[in-house]
Amino acid sequence: MKVYDAASIRNVALVGHTGSGKTQLTSAILADAGMINRFGKVDDGTAVTDFDDEEIARKHTLSASLAYAEWNKQKVNLIDTPGVGNFLSDARAALRVADAALVVVDAVAGVMVQTEKVWEAAKELGLPRIVVLNRLDRERASLERSLQSLRQSCDRAVIPIELPIGEEKAFKGVVDLISRKAFVFQTDESGKWSEAPVPPEMAAAVDAAREALIEMVAEADEKLLEKFFEAGTLSDADLVAGLHAATAAGKLFPLVCTSSTVNIGVPQLLDAILAYAPSPAERPYMGLDRNGAQVARAADDKAPAEAFVWKTIADPFAGRITMFRVVSGVLKSDSTVYNKTKDVPERLGHLELLQGKTQAAVPEIRAGDLGAVAKLKDTLTNDTIGDKADPIVFPRLTFPEPVLSYAIEPKSRGDEDKISTSMHRLEEEDPSIGYSRDPLTKELLLSGQGQLHIEVTVAKLKRRFGVDVNLKPPRIPYRETIKAATEAHGRHKKQTGGHGQFGDCKIKV
């Protein structure tokens, strides 16, 4: 595998609501770029980035995973993230090491709850966003409705740079508004396409959409606005350069049209990523100096080597797999770096690039690139590793506190000791879970972001570490008792003839 420099890399995180097709889109990108031999499908359990048994069984991404594609002599790093609310912390971690977000939206449902959450998370980080309107081959899919919901719920500056040729079952390609070319796809999922003239019935719509795009790009830049007023339009070169600058600055959000299940529009999406998403060389990464003040670190190979660890995988065979972004300098295999968070030296073994669960060894990883290394001794998520003499560290990711707890007990007595060791390994992988012993009830408690989160953690315990546990509601340690001294006096009288009734009672507590 070739080693790329920062200017030739794009780091993009695929984010969006569950079911919008992020994982299937990742598979389509890898297939069309020739990185995999066959077009993997989520429904068949063959998607590259959903390789965990639990993900295959549930047909949902439960953990962020990494893949890469080579396209037009450049490298696109893809981070496929979960869309389920319980696992949103993984999507936030992925956004921290990406340089742009691909916000994947279902063309039928439009903007949904998690779409808004990841949009806000990307906005907080100042990340450029490209909107991918996916699943346009489905019944009731609509560009117009989806665009309306995006502009209402996300940002008014979402602007199509493509129009779909046909909708629903008739969706067969896209028209690029910048080049005014139509790309018509075969319907056999091969991703093969041919260039064609714009369909006559679409000519008016294409002209109107192109004019709207030119106006929005011109409004985002004063020099382009002057050119627009002088000439009444912009050249294709000015339009591409202006759209790139406006996207990088977060002023415009280009929208492209795809269907990941039938593999339509994916090569044009890759072209759009290279054209409009910034490279690491264009976006300095923010760190902290010794005094805690923010400093920008450029993706420069000649600068001191620095990397930020954004995810850890607990693998029962390979041990701990540490995923990182090289912010500056060059990390080399079989070298020693310094963990500034733990204040200890750390020996790097073989550096790897991850294609889902497949690992490709590389001699070095340069500034701006994403990679992994196995079996580090002390390094965990949120750590900064690099040159000891360089004072920079990177801000920590914040993970949500657990909101739900269950008591767990091993099904066999011999597993009691194994639970603790295994749970600590899983906590390293997912800091949003918690594991503790209640001092009052003496129960072991597993805490997480919701029912699904806890069930998935229990499934990992069994599959990876062979520890089978029962889940049950935790006992409540009632602690009511008498808090203060008191006295009371009561008297009973009943005179209805005869001896009658009389009682007198005093109580002191």
Short mmCIF file of C-alpha atoms in Angstrom, two decimals:
data_model
loop_
_atom_site.label_atom_id
_atom_site.label_comp_id
_atom_site.label_asym_id
_atom_site.label_seq_id
_atom_site.Cartn_x
_atom_site.Cartn_y
_atom_site.Cartn_z
CA MET A 1 0.00 0.00 0.00
CA LYS A 2 1.37 3.40 -1.04
CA VAL A 3 2.06 5.97 1.71
CA TYR A 4 0.35 9.31 0.96
CA ASP A 5 1.20 12.84 2.05
CA ALA A 6 -1.34 15.18 3.65
CA ALA A 7 -2.32 17.05 0.45
CA SER A 8 -3.35 13.76 -1.21
CA ILE A 9 -5.57 12.54 1.66
CA ARG A 10 -9.24 13.16 2.51
CA ASN A 11 -10.51 12.03 5.92
CA VAL A 12 -14.31 11.76 5.90
CA ALA A 13 -16.70 10.39 8.54
CA LEU A 14 -20.00 8.96 7.28
CA VAL A 15 -22.63 10.07 9.78
CA GLY A 16 -26.43 10.08 9.87
CA HIS A 17 -29.54 8.42 11.25
CA THR A 18 -29.64 4.64 11.50
CA GLY A 19 -30.92 3.02 8.31
CA SER A 20 -29.81 5.85 5.99
CA GLY A 21 -27.33 3.51 4.26
CA LYS A 22 -23.90 4.64 5.55
CA THR A 23 -22.37 1.15 5.69
CA GLN A 24 -23.79 0.13 2.32
CA LEU A 25 -22.45 3.38 0.84
CA THR A 26 -18.99 2.59 2.25
CA SER A 27 -19.13 -0.83 0.57
CA ALA A 28 -20.18 0.74 -2.73
CA ILE A 29 -17.29 3.25 -2.55
CA LEU A 30 -14.78 0.45 -1.89
CA ALA A 31 -16.20 -1.69 -4.71
CA ASP A 32 -16.20 1.14 -7.27
CA ALA A 33 -12.65 2.15 -6.30
CA GLY A 34 -11.51 -1.45 -6.86
CA MET A 35 -10.47 -1.95 -3.22
CA ILE A 36 -12.56 -5.13 -2.74
CA ASN A 37 -13.35 -8.05 -5.03
CA ARG A 38 -17.11 -8.08 -4.57
CA PHE A 39 -19.87 -5.64 -3.74
CA GLY A 40 -20.54 -6.38 -0.05
CA LYS A 41 -24.09 -6.00 1.28
CA VAL A 42 -25.36 -5.27 4.78
CA ASP A 43 -28.37 -7.56 4.32
CA ASP A 44 -26.07 -10.46 3.37
CA GLY A 45 -23.62 -9.78 6.22
CA THR A 46 -20.78 -9.15 3.74
CA ALA A 47 -20.25 -5.39 4.25
CA VAL A 48 -16.58 -4.55 4.83
CA THR A 49 -17.07 -2.24 7.82
CA ASP A 50 -19.78 -4.29 9.62
CA PHE A 51 -17.60 -7.29 10.47
CA ASP A 52 -18.54 -7.84 14.12
CA ASP A 53 -20.91 -10.83 14.66
CA GLU A 54 -23.36 -8.65 16.58
CA GLU A 55 -23.42 -6.07 13.75
CA ILE A 56 -24.02 -8.78 11.17
CA ALA A 57 -26.85 -10.30 13.22
CA ARG A 58 -28.58 -6.98 13.95
CA LYS A 59 -27.81 -5.42 10.50
CA HIS A 60 -26.76 -2.18 12.23
CA THR A 61 -23.36 -0.56 12.74
CA LEU A 62 -22.56 -0.64 16.48
CA SER A 63 -18.98 0.68 16.43
CA ALA A 64 -17.00 3.10 14.24
CA SER A 65 -14.71 1.32 11.79
CA LEU A 66 -12.09 2.42 9.30
CA ALA A 67 -11.61 1.77 5.56
CA TYR A 68 -9.75 3.49 2.72
CA ALA A 69 -10.14 3.93 -1.03
CA GLU A 70 -7.68 5.09 -3.69
CA TRP A 71 -9.31 7.33 -6.30
CA ASN A 72 -7.61 9.42 -8.99
CA LYS A 73 -4.21 8.91 -7.31
CA GLN A 74 -5.50 10.21 -3.99
CA LYS A 75 -6.51 8.45 -0.79
CA VAL A 76 -9.91 8.73 0.88
CA ASN A 77 -10.08 7.50 4.49
CA LEU A 78 -13.65 6.48 5.35
CA ILE A 79 -14.91 6.21 8.94
CA ASP A 80 -18.23 4.34 9.01
CA THR A 81 -20.09 5.35 12.19
CA PRO A 82 -23.17 4.06 14.07
CA GLY A 83 -26.49 5.85 13.60
CA VAL A 84 -28.18 4.30 16.65
CA GLY A 85 -28.53 6.83 19.49
CA ASN A 86 -26.97 4.49 22.11
CA PHE A 87 -23.68 4.48 20.16
CA LEU A 88 -23.52 8.15 19.12
CA SER A 89 -20.32 8.72 21.16
CA ASP A 90 -18.43 6.68 18.51
CA ALA A 91 -19.69 9.01 15.78
CA ARG A 92 -18.54 12.04 17.79
CA ALA A 93 -15.08 10.47 18.23
CA ALA A 94 -14.86 9.84 14.47
CA LEU A 95 -15.77 13.46 13.70
CA ARG A 96 -12.86 14.61 15.89
CA VAL A 97 -10.30 12.97 13.56
CA ALA A 98 -12.09 13.66 10.25
CA ASP A 99 -11.63 16.71 8.05
CA ALA A 100 -15.17 16.57 6.63
CA ALA A 101 -18.47 14.87 7.39
CA LEU A 102 -20.54 12.99 4.81
CA VAL A 103 -24.04 13.46 6.22
CA VAL A 104 -26.03 10.56 4.75
CA VAL A 105 -29.78 11.24 4.51
CA ASP A 106 -32.53 8.79 3.53
CA ALA A 107 -34.36 10.25 0.49
CA VAL A 108 -37.66 8.80 1.79
CA ALA A 109 -37.53 9.82 5.47
CA GLY A 110 -35.47 13.02 5.10
CA VAL A 111 -33.87 14.53 8.22
CA MET A 112 -34.37 12.46 11.39
CA VAL A 113 -33.33 12.77 15.05
CA GLN A 114 -29.75 11.49 14.75
CA THR A 115 -29.25 13.48 11.52
CA GLU A 116 -29.80 16.67 13.52
CA LYS A 117 -27.52 15.47 16.34
CA VAL A 118 -24.57 14.62 14.09
CA TRP A 119 -25.10 17.85 12.11
CA GLU A 120 -24.79 19.83 15.35
CA ALA A 121 -21.76 17.76 16.45
CA ALA A 122 -20.00 18.53 13.12
CA LYS A 123 -20.99 22.19 13.42
CA GLU A 124 -19.46 22.43 16.93
CA LEU A 125 -16.16 21.12 15.52
CA GLY A 126 -16.30 23.51 12.53
CA LEU A 127 -16.29 20.58 10.09
CA PRO A 128 -17.22 21.02 6.41
CA ARG A 129 -20.26 18.88 5.50
CA ILE A 130 -21.25 17.22 2.22
CA VAL A 131 -24.83 15.90 2.15
CA VAL A 132 -25.37 12.51 0.49
CA LEU A 133 -29.03 12.01 -0.42
CA ASN A 134 -29.13 8.22 -0.49
CA ARG A 135 -31.69 5.50 -1.33
CA LEU A 136 -33.20 7.52 -4.19
CA ASP A 137 -34.34 4.24 -5.76
CA ARG A 138 -36.90 3.64 -2.96
CA GLU A 139 -40.65 4.24 -3.17
CA ARG A 140 -41.63 7.78 -2.16
CA ALA A 141 -38.01 9.00 -2.44
CA SER A 142 -37.93 12.71 -3.24
CA LEU A 143 -35.14 15.25 -3.72
CA GLU A 144 -37.56 18.16 -3.28
CA ARG A 145 -39.02 16.95 0.06
CA SER A 146 -35.62 15.93 1.42
CA LEU A 147 -34.07 19.26 0.46
CA GLN A 148 -36.91 21.09 2.20
CA SER A 149 -36.41 19.11 5.44
CA LEU A 150 -32.61 19.66 5.27
CA ARG A 151 -33.02 23.41 4.88
CA GLN A 152 -35.57 23.56 7.71
CA SER A 153 -33.76 21.32 10.21
CA CYS A 154 -30.06 21.68 9.33
CA ASP A 155 -29.08 24.73 7.27
CA ARG A 156 -30.54 26.89 4.52
CA ALA A 157 -27.18 26.73 2.69
CA VAL A 158 -27.62 23.06 1.62
CA ILE A 159 -27.40 23.25 -2.19
CA PRO A 160 -27.65 20.43 -4.78
CA ILE A 161 -24.68 20.06 -7.13
CA GLU A 162 -26.44 17.13 -8.87
CA LEU A 163 -29.99 16.32 -9.93
CA PRO A 164 -31.30 12.73 -10.09
CA ILE A 165 -32.32 11.27 -13.44
CA GLY A 166 -35.65 9.72 -12.50
CA GLU A 167 -36.92 9.02 -9.00
CA GLU A 168 -38.00 5.92 -7.10
CA LYS A 169 -37.65 2.75 -9.27
CA ALA A 170 -36.86 4.92 -12.31
CA PHE A 171 -33.71 6.40 -10.69
CA LYS A 172 -30.90 5.57 -13.11
CA GLY A 173 -28.27 8.31 -12.86
CA VAL A 174 -27.34 11.90 -12.07
CA VAL A 175 -26.77 15.20 -13.87
CA ASP A 176 -23.72 17.16 -12.70
CA LEU A 177 -24.78 20.81 -12.50
CA ILE A 178 -21.22 22.12 -12.85
CA SER A 179 -20.16 20.22 -15.99
CA ARG A 180 -23.76 19.89 -17.31
CA LYS A 181 -23.10 16.21 -18.01
CA ALA A 182 -25.44 13.30 -17.39
CA PHE A 183 -24.13 10.00 -16.01
CA VAL A 184 -26.41 7.04 -16.71
CA PHE A 185 -25.79 3.83 -14.74
CA GLN A 186 -26.40 0.17 -15.45
CA THR A 187 -28.99 -1.39 -13.13
CA ASP A 188 -26.97 -4.54 -12.33
CA GLU A 189 -25.23 -3.08 -9.22
CA SER A 190 -21.89 -3.04 -11.11
CA GLY A 191 -21.54 0.74 -10.78
CA LYS A 192 -20.73 0.98 -14.50
CA TRP A 193 -21.90 4.19 -16.15
CA SER A 194 -21.82 6.04 -19.44
CA GLU A 195 -21.80 9.75 -20.17
CA ALA A 196 -24.84 11.13 -21.97
CA PRO A 197 -26.40 14.47 -22.85
CA VAL A 198 -28.82 15.98 -20.33
CA PRO A 199 -32.33 14.52 -20.94
CA PRO A 200 -34.42 17.16 -22.81
CA GLU A 201 -37.21 17.02 -20.21
CA MET A 202 -34.67 17.98 -17.51
CA ALA A 203 -33.01 20.87 -19.37
CA ALA A 204 -35.07 23.63 -17.73
CA ALA A 205 -34.68 22.18 -14.23
CA VAL A 206 -30.92 21.75 -14.71
CA ASP A 207 -30.52 25.35 -15.92
CA ALA A 208 -32.53 26.70 -12.96
CA ALA A 209 -30.64 24.59 -10.40
CA ARG A 210 -27.29 25.58 -11.94
CA GLU A 211 -28.20 29.29 -11.76
CA ALA A 212 -29.18 28.90 -8.09
CA LEU A 213 -25.83 27.15 -7.39
CA ILE A 214 -23.82 29.88 -9.19
CA GLU A 215 -25.61 32.61 -7.23
CA MET A 216 -24.97 30.94 -3.86
CA VAL A 217 -21.28 30.31 -4.64
CA ALA A 218 -20.87 33.94 -5.80
CA GLU A 219 -22.54 35.27 -2.64
CA ALA A 220 -20.01 33.35 -0.49
CA ASP A 221 -17.01 35.25 -1.95
CA GLU A 222 -16.70 38.98 -2.72
CA LYS A 223 -14.32 38.56 -5.68
CA LEU A 224 -16.58 35.96 -7.27
CA LEU A 225 -19.58 38.22 -6.62
CA GLU A 226 -17.86 41.00 -8.61
CA LYS A 227 -17.16 38.58 -11.48
CA PHE A 228 -20.77 37.41 -11.35
CA PHE A 229 -22.09 40.98 -11.63
CA GLU A 230 -19.72 41.74 -14.49
CA ALA A 231 -20.32 38.60 -16.57
CA GLY A 232 -23.71 37.46 -15.29
CA THR A 233 -22.30 33.99 -14.56
CA LEU A 234 -19.14 32.16 -13.39
CA SER A 235 -16.75 29.92 -15.33
CA ASP A 236 -16.61 26.22 -14.40
CA ALA A 237 -13.12 26.73 -12.88
CA ASP A 238 -14.32 29.63 -10.73
CA LEU A 239 -17.40 27.66 -9.73
CA VAL A 240 -15.35 24.62 -8.58
CA ALA A 241 -12.78 26.76 -6.73
CA GLY A 242 -15.50 28.89 -5.12
CA LEU A 243 -17.52 25.85 -4.06
CA HIS A 244 -14.41 24.23 -2.56
CA ALA A 245 -13.62 27.38 -0.54
CA ALA A 246 -17.24 27.88 0.58
CA THR A 247 -17.57 24.21 1.62
CA ALA A 248 -14.28 24.27 3.55
CA ALA A 249 -15.40 27.47 5.32
CA GLY A 250 -18.79 25.97 6.25
CA LYS A 251 -20.71 28.55 4.21
CA LEU A 252 -22.21 26.04 1.74
CA PHE A 253 -23.10 22.34 1.99
CA PRO A 254 -23.12 20.58 -1.42
CA LEU A 255 -25.68 17.81 -1.91
CA VAL A 256 -25.05 14.77 -4.12
CA CYS A 257 -27.51 12.02 -5.15
CA THR A 258 -26.85 8.29 -4.74
CA SER A 259 -28.34 4.87 -4.23
CA SER A 260 -25.87 2.67 -2.39
CA THR A 261 -27.94 -0.54 -2.77
CA VAL A 262 -28.03 -0.43 -6.59
CA ASN A 263 -24.64 1.37 -6.82
CA ILE A 264 -25.67 4.58 -8.61
CA GLY A 265 -23.92 7.93 -8.28
CA VAL A 266 -20.99 6.65 -6.20
CA PRO A 267 -18.07 7.56 -8.55
CA GLN A 268 -19.44 11.12 -8.77
CA LEU A 269 -19.60 11.21 -4.94
CA LEU A 270 -15.89 10.28 -4.82
CA ASP A 271 -15.13 13.05 -7.33
CA ALA A 272 -17.06 15.50 -5.12
CA ILE A 273 -15.10 14.43 -2.01
CA LEU A 274 -11.79 15.09 -3.79
CA ALA A 275 -13.02 18.38 -5.28
CA TYR A 276 -14.80 19.96 -2.30
CA ALA A 277 -13.67 18.32 0.97
CA PRO A 278 -10.47 19.86 2.38
CA SER A 279 -7.31 17.80 2.82
CA PRO A 280 -5.49 17.67 6.21
CA ALA A 281 -2.95 20.09 4.68
CA GLU A 282 -5.72 22.72 4.48
CA ARG A 283 -7.06 22.22 8.02
CA PRO A 284 -4.61 22.66 10.91
CA TYR A 285 -5.43 20.38 13.85
CA MET A 286 -6.07 22.08 17.19
CA GLY A 287 -3.96 21.11 20.22
CA LEU A 288 -3.05 22.50 23.63
CA ASP A 289 0.32 23.83 24.79
CA ARG A 290 1.84 23.46 28.29
CA ASN A 291 -0.37 26.28 29.60
CA GLY A 292 -3.57 24.79 28.20
CA ALA A 293 -3.85 27.45 25.46
CA GLN A 294 -5.05 26.37 22.01
CA VAL A 295 -2.42 26.03 19.28
CA ALA A 296 -2.87 25.01 15.64
CA ARG A 297 -0.64 22.22 14.35
CA ALA A 298 -0.24 21.91 10.58
CA ALA A 299 -0.04 18.50 8.90
CA ASP A 300 3.69 18.81 8.15
CA ASP A 301 5.89 15.73 7.69
CA LYS A 302 8.95 17.68 8.88
CA ALA A 303 7.33 18.75 12.20
CA PRO A 304 7.73 16.65 15.40
CA ALA A 305 5.74 13.40 15.27
CA GLU A 306 2.40 13.71 17.11
CA ALA A 307 -0.67 11.45 17.05
CA PHE A 308 -4.04 11.40 18.80
CA VAL A 309 -5.64 8.08 19.83
CA TRP A 310 -9.37 8.23 19.07
CA LYS A 311 -10.43 4.59 19.48
CA THR A 312 -9.30 1.31 21.05
CA ILE A 313 -10.50 -2.17 20.05
CA ALA A 314 -10.35 -5.05 22.56
CA ASP A 315 -9.43 -8.06 20.41
CA PRO A 316 -9.07 -11.40 22.26
CA PHE A 317 -6.47 -12.62 19.72
CA ALA A 318 -4.55 -9.53 18.54
CA GLY A 319 -4.77 -7.85 21.96
CA ARG A 320 -5.43 -4.14 22.14
CA ILE A 321 -5.71 -2.44 18.71
CA THR A 322 -5.08 1.31 18.95
CA MET A 323 -6.53 3.59 16.22
CA PHE A 324 -4.94 7.02 15.81
CA ARG A 325 -4.59 10.08 13.59
CA VAL A 326 -1.06 11.28 12.84
CA VAL A 327 -1.39 15.05 13.26
CA SER A 328 2.18 16.04 12.34
CA GLY A 329 5.50 14.40 11.54
CA VAL A 330 5.87 10.74 10.57
CA LEU A 331 5.27 7.66 12.74
CA LYS A 332 7.49 4.71 11.81
CA SER A 333 7.08 1.00 12.53
CA ASP A 334 9.32 -0.52 15.23
CA SER A 335 10.09 2.83 16.85
CA THR A 336 9.65 4.30 20.33
CA VAL A 337 7.33 7.26 21.02
CA TYR A 338 6.32 8.98 24.23
CA ASN A 339 2.83 8.81 25.72
CA LYS A 340 2.41 12.34 27.08
CA THR A 341 -0.92 11.60 28.74
CA LYS A 342 0.45 8.68 30.80
CA ASP A 343 4.02 10.09 30.94
CA VAL A 344 5.60 6.80 29.79
CA PRO A 345 7.55 5.66 26.71
CA GLU A 346 5.66 3.36 24.31
CA ARG A 347 7.14 0.94 21.81
CA LEU A 348 5.36 0.81 18.43
CA GLY A 349 5.29 -2.51 16.60
CA HIS A 350 4.03 -2.88 13.03
CA LEU A 351 1.93 0.07 11.87
CA GLU A 352 -1.21 -0.90 9.95
CA LEU A 353 -3.90 0.53 7.71
CA LEU A 354 -7.36 -0.92 8.43
CA GLN A 355 -9.78 -2.03 5.72
CA GLY A 356 -12.60 -3.09 8.05
CA LYS A 357 -11.06 -6.00 9.94
CA THR A 358 -8.30 -6.57 7.35
CA GLN A 359 -4.92 -5.12 8.29
CA ALA A 360 -2.25 -3.98 5.81
CA ALA A 361 1.23 -3.39 7.27
CA VAL A 362 3.03 -0.18 6.25
CA PRO A 363 6.55 1.06 7.13
CA GLU A 364 5.33 4.54 8.14
CA ILE A 365 2.24 6.73 8.43
CA ARG A 366 2.56 10.41 7.57
CA ALA A 367 0.91 13.57 8.86
CA GLY A 368 -2.83 13.74 8.22
CA ASP A 369 -3.32 9.99 7.77
CA LEU A 370 -5.27 7.51 9.92
CA GLY A 371 -3.76 4.22 11.06
CA ALA A 372 -3.59 1.59 13.78
CA VAL A 373 -1.10 -0.40 15.82
CA ALA A 374 -1.56 -3.52 17.96
CA LYS A 375 -0.44 -4.49 21.45
CA LEU A 376 0.50 -1.13 22.95
CA LYS A 377 1.18 -1.51 26.67
CA ASP A 378 -0.21 1.67 28.27
CA THR A 379 -1.84 3.73 25.50
CA LEU A 380 -5.64 4.08 25.50
CA THR A 381 -8.32 6.26 23.87
CA ASN A 382 -7.73 10.01 24.37
CA ASP A 383 -3.95 9.67 24.75
CA THR A 384 -1.42 11.81 22.85
CA ILE A 385 1.70 9.97 21.63
CA GLY A 386 4.72 11.51 19.94
CA ASP A 387 7.93 13.42 20.51
CA LYS A 388 8.69 13.90 24.23
CA ALA A 389 10.37 17.29 23.67
CA ASP A 390 7.33 18.72 21.83
CA PRO A 391 4.92 20.23 24.40
CA ILE A 392 1.65 19.81 22.44
CA VAL A 393 -1.18 17.51 23.59
CA PHE A 394 -4.66 17.11 22.08
CA PRO A 395 -7.99 17.80 23.82
CA ARG A 396 -9.72 14.77 25.26
CA LEU A 397 -12.95 13.37 23.86
CA THR A 398 -15.84 13.60 26.32
CA PHE A 399 -18.00 10.51 26.66
CA PRO A 400 -21.56 10.57 28.06
CA GLU A 401 -22.27 9.24 31.54
CA PRO A 402 -24.22 5.92 31.64
CA VAL A 403 -27.99 6.35 32.03
CA LEU A 404 -29.18 2.78 32.71
CA SER A 405 -27.83 -0.01 34.94
CA TYR A 406 -28.46 -3.75 35.17
CA ALA A 407 -27.15 -6.26 37.68
CA ILE A 408 -25.09 -9.04 36.11
CA GLU A 409 -24.20 -12.44 37.51
CA PRO A 410 -22.15 -15.19 35.87
CA LYS A 411 -24.00 -18.31 34.75
CA SER A 412 -21.13 -20.46 36.03
CA ARG A 413 -19.21 -19.81 39.24
CA GLY A 414 -15.81 -20.07 37.57
CA ASP A 415 -16.54 -16.95 35.51
CA GLU A 416 -16.67 -14.49 38.43
CA ASP A 417 -12.99 -13.52 38.13
CA LYS A 418 -13.16 -13.45 34.32
CA ILE A 419 -16.03 -10.91 34.38
CA SER A 420 -13.87 -8.21 35.94
CA THR A 421 -10.91 -8.66 33.55
CA SER A 422 -13.16 -8.84 30.47
CA MET A 423 -15.23 -5.83 31.49
CA HIS A 424 -12.12 -3.68 31.96
CA ARG A 425 -11.05 -4.63 28.42
CA LEU A 426 -14.47 -3.62 27.08
CA GLU A 427 -14.37 -0.34 29.05
CA GLU A 428 -11.10 0.47 27.23
CA GLU A 429 -12.93 -0.06 23.93
CA ASP A 430 -16.11 1.80 24.89
CA PRO A 431 -15.66 4.46 27.62
CA SER A 432 -19.43 5.15 27.61
CA ILE A 433 -20.13 1.91 29.53
CA GLY A 434 -19.57 1.51 33.26
CA TYR A 435 -18.82 -1.48 35.48
CA SER A 436 -18.93 -1.39 39.28
CA ARG A 437 -19.93 -3.27 42.43
CA ASP A 438 -22.69 -1.81 44.59
CA PRO A 439 -21.22 -1.59 48.13
CA LEU A 440 -24.65 -2.04 49.76
CA THR A 441 -26.25 -4.84 47.73
CA LYS A 442 -22.86 -6.41 46.72
CA GLU A 443 -24.22 -6.79 43.16
CA LEU A 444 -22.09 -6.31 40.00
CA LEU A 445 -23.60 -3.49 37.93
CA LEU A 446 -23.23 -2.99 34.17
CA SER A 447 -24.21 0.53 33.05
CA GLY A 448 -24.70 1.93 29.56
CA GLN A 449 -26.56 4.34 27.30
CA GLY A 450 -29.67 2.17 26.99
CA GLN A 451 -31.09 -1.35 26.78
CA LEU A 452 -29.52 -2.10 23.37
CA HIS A 453 -26.11 -0.83 24.52
CA ILE A 454 -26.14 -3.17 27.52
CA GLU A 455 -27.38 -6.16 25.48
CA VAL A 456 -24.60 -5.65 22.91
CA THR A 457 -21.98 -5.43 25.69
CA VAL A 458 -23.25 -8.71 27.20
CA ALA A 459 -23.09 -10.33 23.74
CA LYS A 460 -19.45 -9.14 23.36
CA LEU A 461 -18.60 -10.59 26.78
CA LYS A 462 -19.85 -14.01 25.69
CA ARG A 463 -18.48 -14.05 22.15
CA ARG A 464 -15.04 -12.49 22.68
CA PHE A 465 -14.16 -13.61 26.18
CA GLY A 466 -16.38 -16.68 26.72
CA VAL A 467 -18.11 -15.14 29.76
CA ASP A 468 -21.85 -15.88 29.89
CA VAL A 469 -23.88 -13.69 32.27
CA ASN A 470 -27.50 -13.17 33.31
CA LEU A 471 -29.02 -9.69 33.32
CA LYS A 472 -31.54 -8.69 35.99
CA PRO A 473 -32.91 -5.45 37.46
CA PRO A 474 -30.62 -4.21 40.27
CA ARG A 475 -31.85 -4.48 43.85
CA ILE A 476 -32.69 -1.17 45.51
CA PRO A 477 -30.84 -0.68 48.81
CA TYR A 478 -33.60 0.81 50.98
CA ARG A 479 -32.04 2.82 53.79
CA GLU A 480 -35.04 4.16 55.78
CA THR A 481 -34.58 4.35 59.57
CA ILE A 482 -35.65 6.38 62.64
CA LYS A 483 -33.78 9.67 62.58
CA ALA A 484 -35.00 11.59 65.70
CA ALA A 485 -36.42 10.95 69.24
CA THR A 486 -40.16 11.61 69.77
CA GLU A 487 -43.03 11.02 72.24
CA ALA A 488 -46.80 10.51 71.78
CA HIS A 489 -49.82 10.15 74.10
CA GLY A 490 -53.26 8.68 73.21
CA ARG A 491 -56.47 8.05 75.23
CA HIS A 492 -59.57 5.95 74.39
CA LYS A 493 -63.00 6.45 76.02
CA LYS A 494 -66.33 4.75 75.23
CA GLN A 495 -69.30 5.07 77.66
CA THR A 496 -72.40 3.28 76.31
CA GLY A 497 -73.85 1.91 79.57
CA GLY A 498 -72.41 -0.82 81.81
CA HIS A 499 -68.71 -0.74 82.61
CA GLY A 500 -67.79 1.18 79.38
CA GLN A 501 -64.27 1.31 77.87
CA PHE A 502 -61.22 3.32 78.82
CA GLY A 503 -57.60 3.17 77.64
CA ASP A 504 -54.53 5.34 78.12
CA CYS A 505 -51.28 4.90 76.17
CA LYS A 506 -47.93 6.68 76.14
CA ILE A 507 -45.11 5.89 73.69
CA LYS A 508 -41.54 7.17 73.61
CA VAL A 509 -39.13 6.40 70.75
#
